[in-house]
CSV table of N, CA and C in Angstrom, one decimal:
chain,number,residue,atom,x,y,z
A,1,MET,N,3.8,17.0,6.4
A,1,MET,CA,3.3,15.9,6.8
A,1,MET,C,4.7,15.0,7.8
A,2,GLU,N,3.3,14.8,8.2
A,2,GLU,CA,3.9,14.4,9.7
A,2,GLU,C,3.5,12.1,9.1
A,3,LEU,N,5.3,11.3,9.5
A,3,LEU,CA,4.6,10.1,9.5
A,3,LEU,C,4.8,9.6,10.7
A,4,THR,N,4.3,8.7,10.8
A,4,THR,CA,4.3,7.6,12.1
A,4,THR,C,4.4,5.8,12.3
A,5,LYS,N,4.9,5.1,13.5
A,5,LYS,CA,4.6,4.0,13.2
A,5,LYS,C,3.7,4.0,13.2
A,6,SER,N,2.7,2.9,12.5
A,6,SER,CA,0.8,2.2,13.0
A,6,SER,C,1.0,0.5,13.1
A,7,GLU,N,0.3,0.3,13.8
A,7,GLU,CA,0.9,-1.0,15.4
A,7,GLU,C,-1.1,-1.6,14.3
A,8,LEU,N,-1.8,0.0,14.2
A,8,LEU,CA,-3.4,-0.6,13.4
A,8,LEU,C,-2.9,-1.7,12.3
A,9,LEU,N,-2.4,-0.5,11.3
A,9,LEU,CA,-1.6,-0.4,9.7
A,9,LEU,C,-0.9,-2.2,10.1
A,10,ASN,N,-0.3,-2.7,10.7
A,10,ASN,CA,1.0,-3.7,11.1
A,10,ASN,C,-0.4,-5.0,10.6
A,11,ASP,N,-1.2,-4.6,12.2
A,11,ASP,CA,-2.2,-5.6,12.1
A,11,ASP,C,-2.7,-6.2,10.8
A,12,LEU,N,-3.0,-4.8,10.6
A,12,LEU,CA,-3.8,-5.3,9.5
A,12,LEU,C,-3.4,-6.0,7.9
A,13,ALA,N,-2.0,-5.5,8.2
A,13,ALA,CA,-1.0,-5.8,7.3
A,13,ALA,C,-1.3,-7.4,7.0
A,14,GLU,N,-0.9,-8.3,8.5
A,14,GLU,CA,-0.5,-9.6,9.2
A,14,GLU,C,-1.8,-10.6,9.1
A,15,GLN,N,-3.1,-10.0,8.7
A,15,GLN,CA,-4.2,-10.5,8.9
A,15,GLN,C,-4.5,-11.0,6.8
A,16,ILE,N,-3.9,-9.5,6.2
A,16,ILE,CA,-4.1,-9.8,5.1
A,16,ILE,C,-3.1,-11.3,4.1
A,17,ILE,N,-2.2,-11.2,5.2
A,17,ILE,CA,-1.0,-11.9,4.7
A,17,ILE,C,-1.3,-13.1,4.6
A,18,GLU,N,-2.0,-14.0,6.0
A,18,GLU,CA,-2.6,-14.5,6.0
A,18,GLU,C,-3.9,-15.4,5.3
A,19,THR,N,-4.6,-13.9,5.3
A,19,THR,CA,-6.1,-14.4,4.3
A,19,THR,C,-5.4,-15.3,3.6
A,20,GLU,N,-4.6,-14.0,3.0
A,20,GLU,CA,-4.9,-14.1,1.4
A,20,GLU,C,-3.4,-15.4,1.5
A,21,GLY,N,-2.8,-15.3,1.9
A,21,GLY,CA,-2.0,-16.6,1.9
A,21,GLY,C,-0.1,-16.1,1.1
A,22,LEU,N,-0.1,-14.6,1.2
A,22,LEU,CA,0.8,-13.5,0.3
A,22,LEU,C,2.3,-14.1,0.9
A,23,ASN,N,3.3,-14.7,0.6
A,23,ASN,CA,4.5,-14.8,0.2
A,23,ASN,C,5.2,-13.9,-0.2
A,24,LEU,N,5.7,-12.8,1.1
A,24,LEU,CA,6.9,-11.4,0.8
A,24,LEU,C,8.2,-11.7,0.7
A,25,GLY,N,8.4,-13.1,0.9
A,25,GLY,CA,9.9,-14.0,1.1
A,25,GLY,C,10.7,-13.2,2.5
A,26,GLY,N,9.9,-13.3,2.8
A,26,GLY,CA,10.5,-12.9,4.3
A,26,GLY,C,11.4,-11.2,4.9
A,27,ALA,N,10.5,-10.3,3.8
A,27,ALA,CA,11.1,-8.9,3.6
A,27,ALA,C,10.5,-8.3,5.1
A,28,LYS,N,11.0,-7.2,5.4
A,28,LYS,CA,10.3,-6.6,7.1
A,28,LYS,C,9.7,-5.2,5.8
A,29,ILE,N,9.1,-5.2,6.9
A,29,ILE,CA,8.3,-3.9,6.3
A,29,ILE,C,7.4,-3.3,7.3
A,30,GLU,N,7.9,-1.7,6.8
A,30,GLU,CA,7.4,-0.5,8.4
A,30,GLU,C,5.9,0.0,7.6
A,31,TYR,N,5.3,0.2,8.5
A,31,TYR,CA,3.8,0.7,8.2
A,31,TYR,C,4.2,1.9,8.8
A,32,LEU,N,3.1,2.6,7.8
A,32,LEU,CA,3.5,3.9,8.0
A,32,LEU,C,2.0,5.0,7.9
A,33,PHE,N,1.7,6.2,9.3
A,33,PHE,CA,0.1,6.8,7.9
A,33,PHE,C,1.1,8.0,8.0
A,34,ALA,N,1.0,8.1,7.1
A,34,ALA,CA,1.2,9.8,6.2
A,34,ALA,C,0.2,11.1,6.5
A,35,SER,N,0.6,12.2,7.6
A,35,SER,CA,-0.8,12.2,8.2
A,35,SER,C,-0.5,13.9,7.5
A,36,PRO,N,-1.6,15.3,7.2
A,36,PRO,CA,-2.6,14.6,7.5
A,36,PRO,C,-2.5,13.8,5.5
A,37,ASN,N,-1.4,13.8,4.7
A,37,ASN,CA,-2.4,12.6,4.0
A,37,ASN,C,-0.8,12.3,3.0
A,38,ILE,N,0.3,11.9,2.3
A,38,ILE,CA,1.2,10.8,1.6
A,38,ILE,C,1.4,12.6,0.5
A,39,THR,N,-0.3,13.2,-0.4
A,39,THR,CA,0.0,13.8,-1.0
A,39,THR,C,-1.7,14.5,-1.4
A,40,LYS,N,-2.0,14.8,-1.8
A,40,LYS,CA,-3.9,15.1,-1.7
A,40,LYS,C,-4.4,14.2,-2.8
A,41,LYS,N,-3.0,13.3,-3.8
A,41,LYS,CA,-3.3,12.2,-4.8
A,41,LYS,C,-2.6,10.7,-4.9
A,42,ILE,N,-2.7,10.8,-3.9
A,42,ILE,CA,-2.0,10.0,-3.3
A,42,ILE,C,-2.6,8.9,-1.7
A,43,GLY,N,-3.2,8.4,-1.8
A,43,GLY,CA,-3.8,7.5,-1.2
A,43,GLY,C,-2.7,6.4,-0.5
A,44,GLY,N,-1.7,5.9,-1.4
A,44,GLY,CA,-0.9,5.6,-0.4
A,44,GLY,C,0.7,4.7,-1.7
A,45,LYS,N,1.6,4.1,-0.8
A,45,LYS,CA,3.1,4.1,-1.3
A,45,LYS,C,4.1,3.4,-1.1
A,46,THR,N,4.7,1.8,-1.7
A,46,THR,CA,4.9,1.4,-1.1
A,46,THR,C,6.4,1.9,-1.4
A,47,ILE,N,8.0,1.8,-0.7
A,47,ILE,CA,9.0,2.5,-1.1
A,47,ILE,C,9.8,1.3,-0.8
A,48,LYS,N,10.8,1.1,-2.0
A,48,LYS,CA,11.7,0.4,-1.4
A,48,LYS,C,12.7,0.7,-0.5
A,49,THR,N,13.4,0.3,0.6
A,49,THR,CA,14.3,1.1,1.3
A,49,THR,C,16.0,0.6,0.1
A,50,ASN,N,16.5,2.3,0.6
A,50,ASN,CA,17.7,1.7,0.6
A,50,ASN,C,19.3,3.1,1.1
A,51,LYS,N,20.5,2.4,0.4
A,51,LYS,CA,20.8,2.4,1.3
A,51,LYS,C,21.0,3.7,3.2
A,52,GLU,N,20.7,4.6,2.6
A,52,GLU,CA,20.3,5.8,3.1
A,52,GLU,C,19.3,5.5,4.2
A,53,LEU,N,17.5,5.4,4.0
A,53,LEU,CA,16.7,4.6,4.8
A,53,LEU,C,17.1,3.4,5.4
A,54,ASN,N,18.5,2.8,5.2
A,54,ASN,CA,18.2,1.5,6.4
A,54,ASN,C,19.8,2.0,7.5
A,55,TYR,N,20.2,3.0,6.8
A,55,TYR,CA,20.4,3.8,8.1
A,55,TYR,C,19.5,4.0,8.8
A,56,TYR,N,18.9,4.0,9.6
A,56,TYR,CA,17.3,4.4,10.4
A,56,TYR,C,16.5,3.2,11.2
A,57,SER,N,16.4,2.5,9.7
A,57,SER,CA,15.9,1.0,10.1
A,57,SER,C,16.1,0.1,9.1
A,58,ASP,N,16.3,-0.9,10.0
A,58,ASP,CA,16.5,-2.1,9.1
A,58,ASP,C,15.4,-3.0,8.0
A,59,ALA,N,13.9,-2.7,7.8
A,59,ALA,CA,13.0,-2.6,6.7
A,59,ALA,C,13.4,-2.7,5.0
A,60,ASP,N,12.9,-4.0,4.9
A,60,ASP,CA,13.2,-4.0,3.2
A,60,ASP,C,12.3,-2.9,2.6
A,61,PHE,N,11.2,-2.5,3.1
A,61,PHE,CA,10.3,-1.1,2.8
A,61,PHE,C,9.2,-0.9,3.5
A,62,ILE,N,9.1,0.4,3.2
A,62,ILE,CA,8.2,1.3,3.6
A,62,ILE,C,7.0,1.9,3.3
A,63,ILE,N,5.7,1.0,3.7
A,63,ILE,CA,4.4,1.4,3.4
A,63,ILE,C,3.6,2.4,3.9
A,64,GLU,N,3.8,3.4,3.0
A,64,GLU,CA,2.7,5.2,3.5
A,64,GLU,C,0.9,4.5,3.2
A,65,ILE,N,0.5,5.0,4.0
A,65,ILE,CA,-1.0,5.3,4.1
A,65,ILE,C,-1.4,6.5,4.1
A,66,SER,N,-2.1,8.1,3.3
A,66,SER,CA,-2.3,8.2,3.9
A,66,SER,C,-3.9,8.8,5.0
A,67,GLN,N,-2.6,9.0,5.8
A,67,GLN,CA,-4.0,9.1,7.1
A,67,GLN,C,-5.7,9.3,6.7
A,68,ASP,N,-5.9,10.3,6.5
A,68,ASP,CA,-7.4,11.9,6.1
A,68,ASP,C,-8.0,10.2,5.7
A,69,VAL,N,-7.6,9.5,4.4
A,69,VAL,CA,-7.6,9.0,2.8
A,69,VAL,C,-8.4,7.9,4.3
A,70,PHE,N,-8.0,7.1,4.5
A,70,PHE,CA,-7.8,5.5,5.5
A,70,PHE,C,-9.3,6.0,7.0
A,71,ASN,N,-8.8,7.2,7.4
A,71,ASN,CA,-9.8,7.4,8.6
A,71,ASN,C,-11.5,8.1,7.6
A,72,VAL,N,-11.5,7.7,6.6
A,72,VAL,CA,-13.4,8.1,5.9
A,72,VAL,C,-13.0,7.1,5.1
A,73,ILE,N,-12.9,6.1,4.5
A,73,ILE,CA,-12.9,5.4,3.8
A,73,ILE,C,-13.7,3.0,4.5
A,74,SER,N,-14.6,2.4,4.3
A,74,SER,CA,-15.1,1.6,4.8
A,74,SER,C,-13.9,0.5,5.6
A,75,LYS,N,-13.9,-0.1,5.8
A,75,LYS,CA,-12.8,-1.3,6.6
A,75,LYS,C,-12.6,-2.2,5.3
A,76,GLU,N,-13.1,-1.9,4.5
A,76,GLU,CA,-13.6,-3.1,3.4
A,76,GLU,C,-12.4,-2.8,2.4
A,77,ASP,N,-12.3,-1.7,2.0
A,77,ASP,CA,-11.3,-0.3,1.4
A,77,ASP,C,-10.6,-0.5,2.0
A,78,LYS,N,-10.3,0.3,3.2
A,78,LYS,CA,-8.6,-0.3,4.2
A,78,LYS,C,-7.8,-1.4,4.1
A,79,TYR,N,-9.1,-2.4,3.7
A,79,TYR,CA,-8.7,-4.2,4.2
A,79,TYR,C,-7.2,-3.7,2.5
A,80,ASN,N,-8.9,-3.4,1.1
A,80,ASN,CA,-8.6,-3.7,-0.2
A,80,ASN,C,-7.1,-2.7,-0.3
A,81,LEU,N,-6.8,-1.9,0.5
A,81,LEU,CA,-5.6,-0.1,0.0
A,81,LEU,C,-4.3,-0.9,0.9
A,82,LEU,N,-4.6,-1.0,1.4
A,82,LEU,CA,-3.5,-2.1,2.0
A,82,LEU,C,-3.4,-3.4,1.6
A,83,PHE,N,-3.8,-4.6,1.2
A,83,PHE,CA,-4.0,-5.3,0.0
A,83,PHE,C,-2.6,-4.9,-1.3
A,84,ASN,N,-3.7,-3.8,-1.5
A,84,ASN,CA,-2.0,-3.2,-2.7
A,84,ASN,C,-1.4,-3.5,-3.4
A,85,GLN,N,-1.3,-2.4,-1.7
A,85,GLN,CA,0.2,-1.9,-1.5
A,85,GLN,C,0.7,-2.7,-1.2
A,86,LEU,N,0.5,-3.6,0.1
A,86,LEU,CA,1.7,-5.4,-0.4
A,86,LEU,C,2.0,-6.7,-1.7
A,87,LEU,N,1.0,-6.1,-2.3
A,87,LEU,CA,1.1,-6.8,-3.6
A,87,LEU,C,2.3,-5.8,-4.4
A,88,LYS,N,3.0,-4.6,-4.1
A,88,LYS,CA,4.1,-4.4,-5.1
A,88,LYS,C,5.3,-4.6,-4.1
A,89,VAL,N,5.3,-6.0,-3.2
A,89,VAL,CA,6.1,-5.7,-2.1
A,89,VAL,C,7.5,-7.1,-3.7
A,90,GLY,N,8.2,-7.1,-4.1
A,90,GLY,CA,8.7,-7.9,-4.9
A,90,GLY,C,9.8,-8.8,-4.7
A,91,TRP,N,10.6,-9.8,-4.5
A,91,TRP,CA,11.0,-10.7,-4.2
A,91,TRP,C,11.6,-12.1,-5.1
A,92,SER,N,13.1,-12.6,-5.4
A,92,SER,CA,13.3,-13.4,-6.2
A,92,SER,C,15.0,-13.7,-4.9
A,93,THR,N,15.4,-15.2,-5.6
A,93,THR,CA,16.0,-15.3,-5.0
A,93,THR,C,17.5,-15.8,-6.3
A,94,ASN,N,19.2,-15.8,-5.9
A,94,ASN,CA,19.8,-16.7,-6.1
A,94,ASN,C,19.0,-17.7,-7.1
A,95,GLU,N,20.0,-18.5,-8.1
A,95,GLU,CA,19.9,-20.0,-8.0
A,95,GLU,C,19.9,-20.9,-6.6
A,96,ASN,N,20.8,-20.4,-6.0
A,96,ASN,CA,21.0,-21.6,-4.9
A,96,ASN,C,20.5,-21.5,-3.6
A,97,ASN,N,19.7,-19.9,-4.4
A,97,ASN,CA,18.5,-19.5,-2.6
A,97,ASN,C,19.3,-18.9,-1.5
A,98,THR,N,20.9,-18.6,-2.3
A,98,THR,CA,21.3,-17.9,-0.3
A,98,THR,C,21.0,-16.5,-0.2
A,99,GLU,N,20.2,-16.0,-1.0
A,99,GLU,CA,20.4,-14.6,-1.7
A,99,GLU,C,18.9,-13.7,-2.2
A,100,THR,N,18.2,-13.5,-1.2
A,100,THR,CA,17.0,-12.7,-1.5
A,100,THR,C,17.2,-11.0,-2.3
A,101,LYS,N,16.8,-11.0,-3.2
A,101,LYS,CA,16.5,-9.4,-4.1
A,101,LYS,C,15.4,-9.3,-3.3
A,102,TYR,N,14.8,-7.5,-3.2
A,102,TYR,CA,14.9,-7.1,-2.6
A,102,TYR,C,13.7,-6.4,-3.9
A,103,TYR,N,12.5,-6.2,-4.4
A,103,TYR,CA,12.1,-5.1,-5.1
A,103,TYR,C,10.6,-4.6,-5.5
A,104,ILE,N,10.2,-3.8,-6.2
A,104,ILE,CA,8.8,-2.8,-6.0
A,104,ILE,C,8.5,-4.0,-7.6
A,105,ALA,N,7.7,-4.8,-7.6
A,105,ALA,CA,6.5,-4.5,-8.1
A,105,ALA,C,5.8,-4.8,-9.4
A,106,LYS,N,6.0,-4.5,-10.3
A,106,LYS,CA,4.8,-4.1,-11.6
A,106,LYS,C,3.7,-4.0,-11.5
A,107,PRO,N,2.9,-2.8,-11.6
A,107,PRO,CA,1.5,-3.0,-11.6
A,107,PRO,C,0.9,-4.1,-12.2
A,108,ASP,N,0.1,-4.7,-11.5
A,108,ASP,CA,-0.4,-6.5,-11.9
A,108,ASP,C,-2.2,-6.5,-12.0
A,109,ILE,N,-2.4,-5.7,-13.4
A,109,ILE,CA,-3.7,-5.9,-13.5
A,109,ILE,C,-4.8,-6.8,-13.5
A,110,VAL,N,-4.4,-8.2,-13.8
A,110,VAL,CA,-4.8,-9.0,-13.6
A,110,VAL,C,-5.2,-9.3,-11.7
A,111,THR,N,-4.0,-9.3,-11.0
A,111,THR,CA,-4.4,-9.2,-10.1
A,111,THR,C,-5.3,-7.8,-9.3
A,112,PHE,N,-5.2,-6.7,-9.8
A,112,PHE,CA,-5.8,-5.7,-9.7
A,112,PHE,C,-7.2,-6.0,-9.5
A,113,ASN,N,-7.5,-6.9,-10.8
A,113,ASN,CA,-9.0,-6.6,-11.0
A,113,ASN,C,-9.1,-8.7,-10.0
A,114,ALA,N,-8.6,-8.8,-9.4
A,114,ALA,CA,-8.6,-10.2,-8.3
A,114,ALA,C,-8.9,-8.9,-7.4
A,115,ILE,N,-8.5,-8.6,-7.4
A,115,ILE,CA,-8.7,-7.8,-5.7
A,115,ILE,C,-10.5,-7.1,-5.5
A,116,ASN,N,-10.9,-6.7,-7.3
A,116,ASN,CA,-12.0,-6.6,-7.6
A,116,ASN,C,-13.3,-7.0,-7.4
A,117,LYS,N,-12.5,-8.8,-8.2
A,117,LYS,CA,-13.3,-9.2,-8.2
A,117,LYS,C,-14.2,-10.9,-6.7
A,118,LYS,N,-13.2,-10.5,-6.0
A,118,LYS,CA,-13.2,-11.2,-4.8
A,118,LYS,C,-14.5,-10.7,-3.9
A,119,ASN,N,-14.1,-9.0,-4.2
A,119,ASN,CA,-14.8,-8.1,-3.4
A,119,ASN,C,-16.5,-8.5,-4.6
A,120,ASN,N,-16.6,-9.0,-4.7
A,120,ASN,CA,-17.9,-9.1,-5.8
A,120,ASN,C,-18.1,-7.9,-6.8
A,121,GLY,N,-17.0,-7.3,-7.2
A,121,GLY,CA,-16.8,-7.5,-8.9
A,121,GLY,C,-17.2,-5.5,-8.2
A,122,HIS,N,-16.7,-5.1,-6.9
A,122,HIS,CA,-17.2,-3.3,-5.9
A,122,HIS,C,-15.9,-3.6,-6.6
A,123,ASP,N,-15.8,-2.1,-7.1
A,123,ASP,CA,-14.9,-1.4,-7.3
A,123,ASP,C,-13.8,-0.8,-5.8
A,124,TRP,N,-13.4,-1.0,-5.3
A,124,TRP,CA,-12.8,-0.5,-3.9
A,124,TRP,C,-11.9,0.7,-5.2
A,125,PHE,N,-11.2,0.7,-5.4
A,125,PHE,CA,-10.3,1.8,-6.0
A,125,PHE,C,-11.7,3.1,-6.0
A,126,TYR,N,-11.8,2.9,-7.6
A,126,TYR,CA,-12.8,4.3,-7.2
A,126,TYR,C,-13.8,4.6,-6.4
A,127,ARG,N,-14.0,3.8,-5.1
A,127,ARG,CA,-14.9,4.5,-3.7
A,127,ARG,C,-13.7,4.9,-3.4
A,128,ILE,N,-13.1,5.3,-2.5
A,128,ILE,CA,-11.4,5.4,-2.6
A,128,ILE,C,-11.0,6.6,-2.7
A,129,ARG,N,-11.3,6.5,-4.5
A,129,ARG,CA,-10.4,7.9,-4.9
A,129,ARG,C,-11.7,9.0,-5.0
A,130,GLU,N,-13.1,8.3,-4.4
A,130,GLU,CA,-14.4,9.3,-4.3
A,130,GLU,C,-14.2,10.1,-3.7
A,131,CYS,N,-13.9,9.1,-1.9
A,131,CYS,CA,-13.8,10.0,-0.8
A,131,CYS,C,-12.6,10.7,-0.9
A,132,ASN,N,-11.7,10.5,-1.9
A,132,ASN,CA,-10.3,11.7,-1.2
A,132,ASN,C,-11.1,12.7,-1.9
A,133,SER,N,-11.5,12.2,-3.2
A,133,SER,CA,-12.2,14.0,-3.7
A,133,SER,C,-12.5,14.0,-2.7
A,134,SER,N,-13.7,13.9,-2.7
A,134,SER,CA,-14.9,15.0,-1.2
A,134,SER,C,-14.3,15.4,-0.2
A,135,LEU,N,-12.6,14.6,0.4
A,135,LEU,CA,-12.2,14.7,1.3
A,135,LEU,C,-11.0,16.0,1.7
A,136,TYR,N,-10.8,16.5,0.0
A,136,TYR,CA,-9.9,17.4,-0.4
A,136,TYR,C,-10.5,18.5,-1.6
A,137,ASP,N,-11.9,18.4,-1.8
A,137,ASP,CA,-12.5,19.3,-2.6
A,137,ASP,C,-11.6,19.1,-3.9
A,138,LEU,N,-11.3,18.5,-3.9
A,138,LEU,CA,-10.7,18.0,-5.6
A,138,LEU,C,-12.2,18.4,-7.1
A,139,ASN,N,-11.2,18.5,-8.2
A,139,ASN,CA,-11.8,19.0,-9.5
A,139,ASN,C,-11.8,17.2,-10.2
A,140,PRO,N,-12.5,17.4,-11.0
A,140,PRO,CA,-13.1,15.8,-11.7
A,140,PRO,C,-11.6,15.7,-12.1
A,141,LYS,N,-10.8,16.8,-13.0
A,141,LYS,CA,-9.1,17.0,-13.5
A,141,LYS,C,-8.3,16.1,-12.3
A,142,GLU,N,-8.1,16.5,-11.3
A,142,GLU,CA,-7.7,16.4,-10.6
A,142,GLU,C,-7.7,14.9,-10.0
A,143,ALA,N,-8.7,14.6,-9.6
A,143,ALA,CA,-9.5,13.3,-8.9
A,143,ALA,C,-9.0,12.0,-9.6
A,144,ASP,N,-8.9,12.8,-11.3
A,144,ASP,CA,-8.5,12.1,-12.1
A,144,ASP,C,-6.6,11.1,-11.6
A,145,LEU,N,-5.8,12.3,-11.0
A,145,LEU,CA,-4.4,11.5,-11.3
A,145,LEU,C,-4.7,10.7,-9.7
A,146,PHE,N,-5.8,10.7,-9.4
A,146,PHE,CA,-5.3,9.7,-8.4
A,146,PHE,C,-4.8,8.6,-7.9
A,147,SER,N,-4.1,8.1,-7.4
A,147,SER,CA,-3.1,6.9,-7.3
A,147,SER,C,-3.1,6.2,-5.9
A,148,VAL,N,-2.7,4.7,-5.9
A,148,VAL,CA,-2.6,4.1,-4.9
A,148,VAL,C,-1.5,3.4,-5.1
């Protein structure tokens, strides 16, 4: 797997943040394409950086997207895939609002379903999963293990 910074993902993320009114607590996020993929069963993932990663970058989070999957899904599904990753950026401040702590937000089924509702009930996750399954010729059992 090869990782490369992506201005395309960065620009799309800026659009999503503005359109959806996301407050990410000032988090610095690096957007990377994993080529050809993260794994055959992962379309995207969000990583909270640690001390070792901070040696190489001042980012608080890294969002990786499997490039092969991204290349074959619709514009709408690209938006939803990255939107879903951005929703994993969690943050809180201390009582005095002087220190921000970042964390990976737990999956939120309400928010996940809100993305579907916003898209007129279209189930973006299953469309992406099916594209991924076709791309890598996965059997149904393997396809069921797909995650974003």
